[in-house]
Amino acid sequence: MCGIIGYIGPKKCIDIVFDGLKKMEYRGYDSAGIAVLHEGQISISKESGKLENLRPLLEQLPSEAHIGIGHTRWATHGLPTRDNAHPHASEKLALIHNGIIENYKELKAELQKKGFHFRSETDTEVVAHLLGERIKAGDHPRDALNKVILRLEGAFSLALISDQDPHFIYLAKQGSPLVIGLGKDENFFGSDVTAFCAHTQKAVFLQDGECAALGAKSVEIWDRQGHPIQPKTTMIQWSAASADKQGYRHYMLKEIHEQSGVISKTTHAFVKDSSLDLEGLGLNSIELNKVRSIHIIACGTAYYAGMTAKYAMETTLGIPVNVELASEFRYRNPLLMGEGQTLVMAISQSGETADTLACLKHAKDKGCQIFSICNVAYSSIHRESHGSILMHAGPEIGVASTKAFTSQVLCAYLWTLGAAQKLGRLHAEDLSSILQELKSLPIYMDKALNAEEHIAELANKLYEYPNFLFVGRGPSYIIALEGALKLKEISYIHAEGYAAGELKHGPIALVDKHMPIVAIVPKDQYYDKTLSNIEEICAREGQVIAIGDEKDQHLRDLCIDIIPCPSLKTPCFQAIVSTVAVQFLAYYIAIKRGTDVDQPRNLAKSVTVE
Ligand code: F6R
């Protein structure tokens, strides 16, 4: 993963790079570092842990420097220590890297034989020494970079400064994102446009296999064969949106509360005059009539959004829908029909998830139609797609996804309705009654949000349990999976989500009076069946907490608590409102356990390595 950023121009660079790193911290927060080039000298400051740990060390850098590169790390090779933090130095250079060098072990052995001493356990230091070796031998940094990248296997975006050419930053991209920001007499680069969009709106997205030399007044790009590439400029309309906590204790809490607003914005964007905006839903950019199968590809929470989408999509469109984890899909050689007969739909908040992106590229090569639902405009997945929906969730800063999930579920459902309308498979009266309920969805979300205090109190009783189960049927099963994931990632409690009907096929062996089981049990078509499963759990002394109708006496008799949740007719909307309860539950349990809710250990917001 990791985030990289750099600046070259007349201004003092340290604050610019540090501020850019703040925006990149969602990509990793294991360590951070900055290298600057000033009066022909390279200076490096780096520290383990969050970016703030680096701040006091910035004084050690020459404050007048105007060429700088910065890195925030998510550890892949080696512990999150200071030594493993980037930038890495070698002869006459400093280097930062996002990605993984897969053949680093062979390269490292080769360099060690030649007497190179390694200070870190990272794959990146290998690249630094390969470059250092060439520069020491007399190669210009640009030539050294051109030669060294030919030896690297894996994914990388690299940025290099060298005292042998103190007027340029050199860049190379293969597999990991890298974008240049063009300013007036100054230039920037970053892992994405948020790194520099406070300074310039002019971006050049580098393609795989491309290298660049970034001067203050010039940008030169070339391919692997050394052929010059004309920079293609994109004007970005992505403001450095304010993302403060607005008085909330954590971003996650703020983002949970934002969900009814996100639903209103989404509805506003895609429903115009009581009908669906097919253009806005990206449906005019794909050839729907050709589509014979749909694969929804995603990771983590976004994968659960995809699983929720399948329930309505397959039946409403009459097209088989497969939902698959990107990391599995990409290596199993799936059956894909060319000539646009297979539609591959990626769901991704960041639009940068490496596995999801790789699946799209593979499917595109096979002649599939590519569609995406992303939150981040200009992200790699968004740019790779034939058609797309841009969500209206706004920046999601908390590492655990909340508002992006409910927004993904809603967008995928609106897309399904739009597609059904286009295919002539949706009665006008059915659409109108769904849209009617959609109008009230923010009100139902607010009602679900009202359960916050109740859930906070409940968390006081539950936070010491070491294990949890979450169960549900139909779309509520997916919310059970999402609830278990949320709890795991922010409270570090072991939790599993199961289809309620699956319990007796194994997991019920875990049930005793020490096992809290969260059952999502709305008054839907699955209600009676889920209730029977709850009876089975209670017969084994399981402690059931229901998310459902608080006035439901039958439920009340069985469960130790009911988290009140409104009932809706449309299954997708029900899933959205039920989600609020599992989000709050994870949040308040994590608060009681004192974990770092917004930046939980070992995680990063954007997973840009496979
Ligand atoms: C969990 C979470 C992750 C992401 C996953 C995919 O709370 O946030 O599981 O959903 O890493 O990320 P995107 O949606 O950016 O592709």
XYZ file of C-alpha atoms and ligand atoms in Angstrom:
626
model
C 0.000 0.000 0.000
C 1.725 3.176 1.170
C 1.257 6.711 -0.056
C 3.857 8.761 -1.853
C 4.073 12.446 -2.636
C 6.655 14.936 -3.860
C 7.204 18.572 -4.767
C 9.664 20.495 -6.888
C 9.446 24.253 -7.351
C 10.323 27.620 -5.846
C 8.496 27.107 -2.524
C 9.838 25.576 0.648
C 8.853 21.954 0.240
C 8.768 20.451 3.725
C 5.318 21.673 4.752
C 3.895 20.909 1.317
C 5.161 17.333 1.491
C 4.091 16.871 5.107
C 0.579 18.216 4.401
C 0.349 15.948 1.370
C 1.334 13.001 3.546
C -1.511 13.831 5.911
C -3.903 13.324 3.020
C -2.153 10.074 2.115
C -2.149 8.618 5.616
C -5.264 6.597 4.797
C -2.950 4.430 2.672
C -0.895 3.349 5.659
C 0.244 4.640 9.024
C 3.025 2.294 10.111
C 5.772 4.885 9.568
C 6.484 8.040 7.605
C 9.496 9.810 6.158
C 10.612 12.729 4.022
C 13.794 13.269 1.986
C 14.828 16.647 0.601
C 17.508 17.768 -1.761
C 19.134 21.087 -0.901
C 22.384 22.579 -2.171
C 23.360 19.253 -3.657
C 22.838 17.365 -0.382
C 20.169 14.790 0.445
C 18.716 14.830 3.980
C 16.252 12.284 5.328
C 13.971 12.259 8.359
C 11.828 9.268 9.138
C 10.055 7.725 12.091
C 7.948 4.682 12.950
C 4.265 5.010 13.823
C 1.795 7.681 12.800
C 2.754 10.703 10.738
C 2.586 12.987 13.774
C 5.662 11.185 15.139
C 7.593 12.586 12.205
C 6.654 16.222 12.847
C 9.298 16.976 15.527
C 12.014 15.512 13.283
C 11.271 17.901 10.433
C 13.459 20.506 12.139
C 16.450 18.385 11.226
C 15.801 18.951 7.524
C 17.088 22.105 5.776
C 14.064 24.382 5.914
C 14.943 26.154 2.639
C 14.787 22.943 0.574
C 12.490 23.082 -2.428
C 12.729 19.519 -3.716
C 11.208 16.862 -1.497
C 9.651 13.414 -1.507
C 7.555 11.832 1.245
C 6.197 8.412 2.129
C 3.655 6.946 4.510
C 3.999 3.200 4.952
C 1.813 0.152 5.349
C 4.311 -2.581 6.177
C 4.585 -5.432 3.698
C 8.214 -6.555 4.157
C 9.630 -6.029 7.611
C 8.221 -4.679 10.853
C 6.923 -1.123 11.125
C 10.242 0.173 12.496
C 12.219 3.320 11.806
C 14.851 1.383 9.824
C 12.164 -0.028 7.572
C 10.580 3.388 7.023
C 11.051 5.082 3.650
C 12.867 6.946 2.130
C 15.669 4.441 1.676
C 19.110 5.722 0.847
C 21.951 4.346 -1.206
C 24.930 5.890 -3.005
C 23.908 9.461 -3.828
C 20.151 8.937 -3.741
C 16.967 8.587 -1.730
C 14.059 6.471 -2.894
C 10.396 5.941 -1.966
C 8.215 3.107 -3.195
C 4.608 1.981 -3.180
C 4.040 -1.641 -4.212
C 5.844 -4.945 -3.842
C 9.046 -6.074 -5.546
C 8.351 -9.783 -5.887
C 11.871 -10.861 -6.874
C 13.579 -8.858 -4.124
C 15.091 -11.924 -2.435
C 17.123 -12.919 -5.510
C 18.166 -9.327 -6.072
C 19.116 -8.896 -2.434
C 21.264 -12.047 -2.452
C 23.037 -10.784 -5.565
C 23.724 -7.378 -3.977
C 24.862 -8.904 -0.686
C 27.387 -11.011 -2.583
C 28.736 -7.790 -4.039
C 29.163 -6.416 -0.512
C 26.103 -4.213 -0.179
C 25.027 -3.735 3.403
C 21.265 -3.645 4.081
C 19.874 -1.474 6.859
C 16.252 -2.572 6.471
C 14.210 -5.712 5.833
C 12.258 -4.064 3.034
C 11.978 -5.023 -0.615
C 12.463 -1.342 -1.461
C 16.041 -1.080 -0.239
C 17.018 -3.553 -2.942
C 15.869 -1.067 -5.577
C 17.743 1.753 -3.828
C 20.998 -0.238 -3.965
C 20.493 -1.355 -7.561
C 20.114 2.307 -8.472
C 23.019 3.319 -6.235
C 25.260 0.740 -7.867
C 24.539 2.128 -11.323
C 24.869 5.765 -10.292
C 28.176 5.033 -8.588
C 29.320 3.342 -11.783
C 28.697 6.615 -13.603
C 25.163 6.250 -14.919
C 22.986 9.328 -14.918
C 20.068 8.760 -12.454
C 17.661 8.700 -15.373
C 19.622 5.940 -17.146
C 20.039 4.066 -13.886
C 16.258 4.099 -13.392
C 15.606 2.952 -16.961
C 17.937 -0.013 -16.488
C 16.906 -0.986 -12.965
C 13.159 -1.134 -13.570
C 13.762 -3.789 -16.218
C 15.061 -6.043 -13.442
C 12.057 -5.593 -11.152
C 9.107 -7.977 -10.930
C 5.933 -6.958 -9.145
C 4.202 -3.641 -8.700
C 5.816 -0.318 -8.045
C 5.501 3.381 -8.163
C 8.943 4.793 -7.446
C 10.266 8.292 -6.825
C 13.960 9.027 -6.706
C 16.068 12.062 -5.919
C 19.804 12.069 -6.484
C 22.545 14.560 -5.743
C 23.920 13.687 -9.183
C 21.052 15.562 -10.799
C 19.681 17.985 -8.217
C 17.071 19.634 -10.453
C 14.781 16.692 -11.046
C 12.693 14.049 -9.335
C 12.579 10.778 -11.283
C 9.459 8.611 -11.309
C 8.549 5.134 -12.562
C 5.207 3.348 -12.558
C 4.249 -0.288 -12.939
C 1.061 -1.625 -11.384
C 0.780 0.913 -8.540
C -0.863 4.313 -9.056
C 1.164 7.443 -9.756
C -0.078 10.826 -10.869
C 1.702 14.079 -11.618
C 0.224 17.468 -10.661
C 1.197 20.322 -12.965
C 1.592 23.713 -11.335
C 2.948 27.064 -12.498
C 6.736 26.841 -12.241
C 6.258 23.971 -9.826
C 5.218 20.345 -10.083
C 3.928 17.635 -7.767
C 3.346 13.936 -7.801
C 1.322 11.646 -5.584
C -0.273 8.232 -5.240
C -3.525 9.983 -6.059
C -4.765 13.483 -6.749
C -5.678 14.167 -3.123
C -1.924 14.466 -2.477
C -1.762 17.747 -4.400
C -5.275 18.880 -5.355
C -5.039 21.728 -2.827
C -2.321 23.195 -5.125
C -3.300 22.331 -8.682
C -6.176 20.860 -10.647
C -4.031 19.788 -13.632
C -3.116 16.120 -13.476
C -1.222 13.681 -15.679
C -1.931 10.040 -14.845
C 1.111 7.914 -15.623
C 0.474 4.579 -17.323
C 2.170 1.268 -16.525
C 5.671 1.115 -17.963
C 6.106 4.867 -17.984
C 8.870 6.917 -16.346
C 9.057 10.663 -15.830
C 11.519 13.408 -15.025
C 9.859 16.110 -12.977
C 11.521 19.516 -13.027
C 10.137 22.737 -11.600
C 9.247 23.963 -15.087
C 9.201 20.781 -17.095
C 7.747 17.293 -17.206
C 9.184 14.676 -19.479
C 7.621 11.227 -19.826
C 8.955 8.181 -21.670
C 8.087 4.505 -22.033
C 10.171 1.396 -21.362
C 11.777 1.644 -24.781
C 12.752 5.234 -24.044
C 10.228 6.668 -26.539
C 8.896 10.061 -25.443
C 5.230 10.214 -24.405
C 3.183 13.363 -24.779
C 1.721 14.155 -21.324
C -2.096 13.900 -21.397
C -3.546 16.433 -18.997
C -6.794 15.873 -17.096
C -8.476 18.781 -15.320
C -9.624 17.364 -12.019
C -12.724 18.650 -10.294
C -11.956 17.186 -6.918
C -11.655 19.758 -4.213
C -9.540 19.115 -1.158
C -12.839 18.487 0.607
C -12.821 19.395 4.229
C -12.758 16.245 6.230
C -12.730 17.368 9.821
C -14.557 15.543 12.592
C -17.142 18.294 13.017
C -17.273 17.820 16.754
C -17.577 14.042 16.679
C -15.117 12.038 18.718
C -14.104 9.947 15.724
C -14.435 10.079 11.944
C -16.183 6.730 12.093
C -18.893 8.100 14.351
C -19.330 11.142 12.130
C -19.522 8.929 9.063
C -22.144 6.658 10.626
C -24.236 9.749 11.339
C -23.773 11.085 7.823
C -25.586 8.135 6.276
C -29.065 9.589 6.038
C -27.573 12.663 4.314
C -25.648 10.439 1.904
C -28.856 8.629 0.997
C -30.612 11.930 0.323
C -27.725 13.102 -1.877
C -27.655 9.794 -3.743
C -31.391 9.931 -4.325
C -31.118 13.527 -5.522
C -28.333 12.585 -7.914
C -29.943 9.559 -9.520
C -33.682 10.129 -9.261
C -34.978 13.094 -11.246
C -38.670 13.997 -11.378
C -39.645 10.643 -9.916
C -37.739 8.666 -12.536
C -34.278 7.174 -12.645
C -31.449 9.095 -14.304
C -30.074 6.352 -16.547
C -27.224 8.566 -17.754
C -26.120 9.366 -14.192
C -26.301 5.671 -13.345
C -23.795 4.991 -16.136
C -26.302 2.883 -18.059
C -25.821 4.733 -21.325
C -22.134 3.845 -21.368
C -22.641 0.100 -21.589
C -24.466 -2.218 -23.999
C -26.877 -3.905 -21.664
C -28.644 -5.933 -24.366
C -25.465 -7.901 -24.971
C -24.961 -8.903 -21.331
C -25.438 -12.630 -20.591
C -23.670 -12.797 -17.237
C -22.563 -10.391 -14.520
C -19.583 -10.774 -12.194
C -19.455 -8.411 -9.240
C -15.872 -8.124 -8.007
C -14.776 -6.475 -4.767
C -12.945 -6.932 -1.457
C -13.960 -6.746 2.203
C -16.926 -4.558 2.976
C -17.340 -3.664 -0.700
C -17.644 -7.393 -1.413
C -20.497 -7.567 1.068
C -22.141 -4.658 -0.751
C -21.842 -6.769 -3.899
C -23.381 -9.776 -2.151
C -26.307 -7.631 -1.070
C -26.728 -6.404 -4.650
C -26.997 -9.925 -6.005
C -30.319 -10.567 -4.256
C -32.179 -8.014 -6.352
C -29.969 -8.001 -9.429
C -30.264 -11.608 -10.479
C -34.045 -11.863 -10.198
C -34.843 -8.382 -11.447
C -32.615 -8.589 -14.510
C -32.964 -12.311 -15.181
C -29.199 -12.506 -15.690
C -26.932 -14.826 -13.656
C -24.892 -12.818 -11.167
C -21.705 -14.090 -9.535
C -20.185 -12.142 -6.652
C -16.553 -12.884 -5.979
C -13.610 -11.717 -3.948
C -11.201 -10.015 -6.291
C -8.206 -11.844 -4.837
C -9.811 -15.179 -5.796
C -11.335 -14.159 -9.104
C -8.071 -12.895 -10.495
C -6.211 -16.200 -10.218
C -8.864 -18.794 -10.976
C -9.236 -18.218 -14.686
C -12.993 -17.502 -14.609
C -15.208 -18.147 -17.605
C -15.611 -14.751 -19.212
C -17.570 -14.198 -22.389
C -16.008 -11.712 -24.776
C -17.705 -9.261 -27.107
C -19.274 -7.593 -24.117
C -21.412 -10.574 -23.130
C -19.942 -10.608 -19.639
C -20.270 -7.472 -17.575
C -17.741 -7.160 -14.775
C -18.826 -4.738 -12.079
C -16.252 -3.554 -9.559
C -17.363 -2.055 -6.264
C -14.676 -0.038 -4.499
C -14.760 2.943 -2.193
C -11.179 3.970 -2.928
C -11.122 2.872 -6.554
C -7.521 1.796 -5.957
C -7.802 -1.703 -4.484
C -5.066 -3.630 -6.278
C -6.868 -6.971 -6.629
C -10.084 -5.382 -7.870
C -8.190 -3.266 -10.357
C -6.244 -6.269 -11.655
C -9.522 -8.167 -12.225
C -10.896 -5.292 -14.263
C -7.807 -5.114 -16.435
C -7.914 -8.869 -17.008
C -11.633 -8.810 -17.860
C -11.133 -5.853 -20.179
C -8.432 -7.761 -22.067
C -10.915 -10.625 -22.454
C -13.458 -8.318 -24.094
C -15.847 -7.915 -21.147
C -17.753 -4.734 -20.443
C -16.417 -3.003 -17.352
C -18.549 -1.094 -14.889
C -17.620 0.333 -11.519
C -19.157 1.873 -8.428
C -16.514 4.045 -6.742
C -16.431 6.850 -4.234
C -13.199 8.442 -5.399
C -13.280 10.225 -8.731
C -10.213 9.831 -10.967
C -9.234 6.691 -9.108
C -7.655 3.910 -11.165
C -10.793 1.724 -11.127
C -13.006 4.642 -12.106
C -10.712 5.508 -15.002
C -10.433 1.889 -16.155
C -14.227 1.440 -16.542
C -16.449 1.743 -19.604
C -19.284 2.938 -17.416
C -19.401 3.970 -13.789
C -21.358 5.362 -10.908
C -19.641 7.859 -8.680
C -21.047 7.554 -5.216
C -22.090 10.603 -3.227
C -20.694 9.489 0.112
C -18.056 12.240 0.358
C -14.583 11.501 1.769
C -14.553 8.500 4.086
C -11.648 8.863 6.500
C -12.354 6.233 9.147
C -10.556 3.095 8.041
C -13.607 0.925 8.771
C -16.056 1.555 5.975
C -19.518 2.726 7.050
C -21.227 5.318 4.872
C -19.445 3.993 1.787
C -20.997 0.562 2.397
C -24.606 1.748 2.624
C -23.977 4.046 -0.329
C -22.561 1.147 -2.377
C -25.597 -0.986 -1.540
C -27.945 1.801 -2.601
C -26.048 2.655 -5.792
C -25.928 -0.990 -6.886
C -29.669 -1.262 -6.264
C -30.497 1.900 -8.204
C -28.297 0.638 -11.033
C -30.256 -2.633 -10.986
C -33.561 -0.777 -11.174
C -32.240 1.393 -14.010
C -30.954 -1.653 -15.886
C -34.290 -3.441 -15.391
C -36.121 -0.401 -16.713
C -33.852 -0.286 -19.742
C -34.414 -3.969 -20.421
C -38.187 -3.513 -20.064
C -38.306 -5.769 -17.006
C -39.733 -3.354 -14.482
C -43.363 -2.329 -14.163
C -43.831 1.415 -13.782
C -46.052 0.887 -10.693
C -43.393 -1.266 -8.998
C -40.713 1.322 -9.682
C -42.894 4.109 -8.436
C -43.668 2.345 -5.143
C -39.945 1.614 -4.589
C -39.040 5.237 -5.315
C -41.755 6.325 -2.935
C -40.161 4.294 -0.139
C -36.722 5.566 -1.167
C -37.907 9.122 -0.494
C -38.573 8.160 3.128
C -35.369 6.161 3.532
C -33.416 9.045 5.164
C -36.185 9.317 7.771
C -35.915 5.592 8.500
C -32.129 5.956 8.706
C -32.571 8.713 11.269
C -34.826 6.395 13.267
C -32.151 3.689 13.149
C -29.580 6.287 14.255
C -31.769 7.068 17.272
C -30.799 3.685 18.707
C -27.301 5.026 19.410
C -27.716 5.543 23.148
C -29.345 2.167 23.599
C -26.467 0.501 21.731
C -23.827 2.428 23.711
C -25.353 1.087 26.936
C -25.560 -2.410 25.550
C -21.872 -2.219 24.586
C -21.035 -1.654 28.273
C -22.410 -5.124 28.976
C -20.866 -6.858 25.981
C -17.384 -5.486 25.481
C -15.540 -8.113 27.497
C -16.791 -11.133 25.558
C -13.949 -12.601 23.464
C -16.153 -14.023 20.685
C -19.323 -13.004 18.872
C -21.576 -14.540 16.258
C -23.759 -12.546 13.879
C -26.627 -14.245 12.050
C -29.321 -13.355 9.556
C -31.107 -14.622 6.462
C -31.382 -13.140 2.978
C -29.843 -9.653 2.790
C -29.685 -9.676 6.618
C -27.174 -12.524 6.336
C -24.883 -10.146 4.495
C -25.373 -7.524 7.195
C -24.376 -10.232 9.696
C -21.134 -10.718 7.751
C -20.562 -6.971 7.674
C -21.343 -6.661 11.406
C -18.790 -9.352 12.245
C -16.168 -7.696 10.052
C -16.753 -4.272 11.647
C -16.420 -5.718 15.135
C -13.232 -7.616 14.273
C -11.471 -4.741 12.612
C -12.024 -2.021 15.182
C -12.382 -3.900 18.493
C -10.062 -6.861 17.698
C -12.729 -9.235 19.028
C -13.101 -12.489 17.160
C -16.470 -12.480 15.383
C -18.082 -14.538 12.638
C -21.129 -13.938 10.483
C -23.332 -16.853 9.439
C -26.474 -17.469 7.476
C -28.882 -18.307 10.300
C -29.881 -21.511 8.486
C -26.257 -22.654 8.444
C -25.788 -22.667 12.218
C -26.905 -26.211 12.713
C -24.418 -27.385 10.098
C -21.524 -26.727 12.425
C -21.227 -23.339 14.112
C -23.980 -24.072 16.630
C -21.353 -26.176 18.432
C -19.853 -22.843 19.529
C -23.051 -21.732 21.239
C -23.276 -21.662 25.019
C -24.137 -19.074 27.638
C -20.832 -17.281 27.029
C -21.529 -16.594 23.384
C -23.321 -13.366 22.410
C -25.159 -13.788 19.115
C -26.402 -10.764 17.229
C -29.428 -11.755 15.131
C -30.637 -9.414 12.410
C -34.286 -10.215 12.223
C -36.468 -7.688 10.413
C -40.118 -8.447 9.634
C -39.379 -9.697 6.130
C -40.019 -12.906 4.187
C -37.338 -14.685 6.252
C -38.665 -13.627 9.659
C -40.305 -16.924 10.729
C -37.298 -18.969 9.674
C -34.850 -16.724 11.505
C -37.036 -16.844 14.591
C -36.856 -20.656 14.555
C -33.073 -20.391 14.379
C -33.103 -18.031 17.355
C -35.192 -20.583 19.268
C -32.531 -23.192 18.502
C -29.826 -20.883 19.807
C -31.785 -20.113 22.979
C -32.314 -23.833 23.580
C -28.520 -23.972 23.929
C -28.360 -20.956 26.253
C -26.922 -18.626 23.592
C -27.274 -14.934 24.473
C -29.208 -13.413 21.592
C -29.285 -9.699 20.876
C -31.839 -8.996 18.180
C -31.826 -6.133 15.716
C -35.502 -5.748 14.860
C -38.869 -4.534 16.019
C -38.670 -3.615 19.704
C -42.411 -4.215 20.118
C -42.122 -7.787 18.887
C -43.121 -9.747 21.994
C -41.966 -13.101 20.660
C -38.504 -11.696 20.031
C -38.501 -9.971 23.405
C -39.227 -13.273 25.156
C -36.287 -14.966 23.482
C -33.565 -12.316 23.412
C -31.528 -10.595 26.102
C -31.959 -7.304 24.262
C -33.536 -5.836 21.139
C -31.858 -3.031 19.254
C -34.778 -1.164 17.726
C -34.683 -0.986 13.942
C -37.469 0.210 11.626
C -39.129 -2.173 9.175
C -39.211 -1.419 5.454
C -40.816 -3.138 2.486
C -37.874 -3.073 0.063
C -35.267 -5.677 1.133
C -32.338 -3.498 0.007
C -33.583 -0.560 2.077
C -34.108 -2.849 5.054
C -30.502 -4.021 4.751
C -29.328 -0.409 4.712
C -31.147 0.578 7.906
C -30.193 -2.657 9.720
C -26.535 -1.855 9.025
C -26.600 1.173 11.318
C -27.075 -1.038 14.394
C -24.083 -3.282 13.646
C -21.910 -0.235 12.946
C -22.811 1.404 16.275
C -22.367 -1.855 18.125
C -18.837 -2.305 16.766
C -18.043 1.340 17.451
C -19.192 1.432 21.089
C -17.622 -1.928 21.918
C -14.340 -0.658 20.458
C -14.640 2.545 22.504
C -15.041 0.516 25.699
C -11.979 -1.520 24.765
C -9.957 1.609 24.073
C -8.785 0.720 20.581
C -7.809 3.181 17.863
C -11.183 3.301 16.130
C -10.262 5.428 13.120
C -6.912 3.816 12.441
C -7.097 0.249 13.717
C -3.901 -1.739 13.915
C -2.534 -3.477 10.817
C -5.044 -1.906 8.444
C -5.039 0.835 5.820
C -7.895 2.527 4.055
C -6.731 1.698 0.573
C -5.216 -1.696 -0.194
C -2.961 -1.061 -3.143
C -0.926 -4.241 -2.901
C -2.329 -7.697 -3.550
C -13.684 -2.719 5.948
C -13.088 -2.069 4.800
C -12.417 -2.913 3.786
C -12.668 -2.365 2.360
C -11.857 -3.168 1.347
C -12.116 -2.704 -0.064
O -14.299 -1.805 6.791
O -13.115 -0.870 4.673
O -12.792 -4.242 3.881
O -14.028 -2.453 2.093
O -10.500 -3.036 1.632
O -11.771 -1.368 -0.224
P -12.317 -0.532 -1.431
O -13.784 -0.386 -1.263
O -11.600 0.772 -1.354
O -11.985 -1.298 -2.680
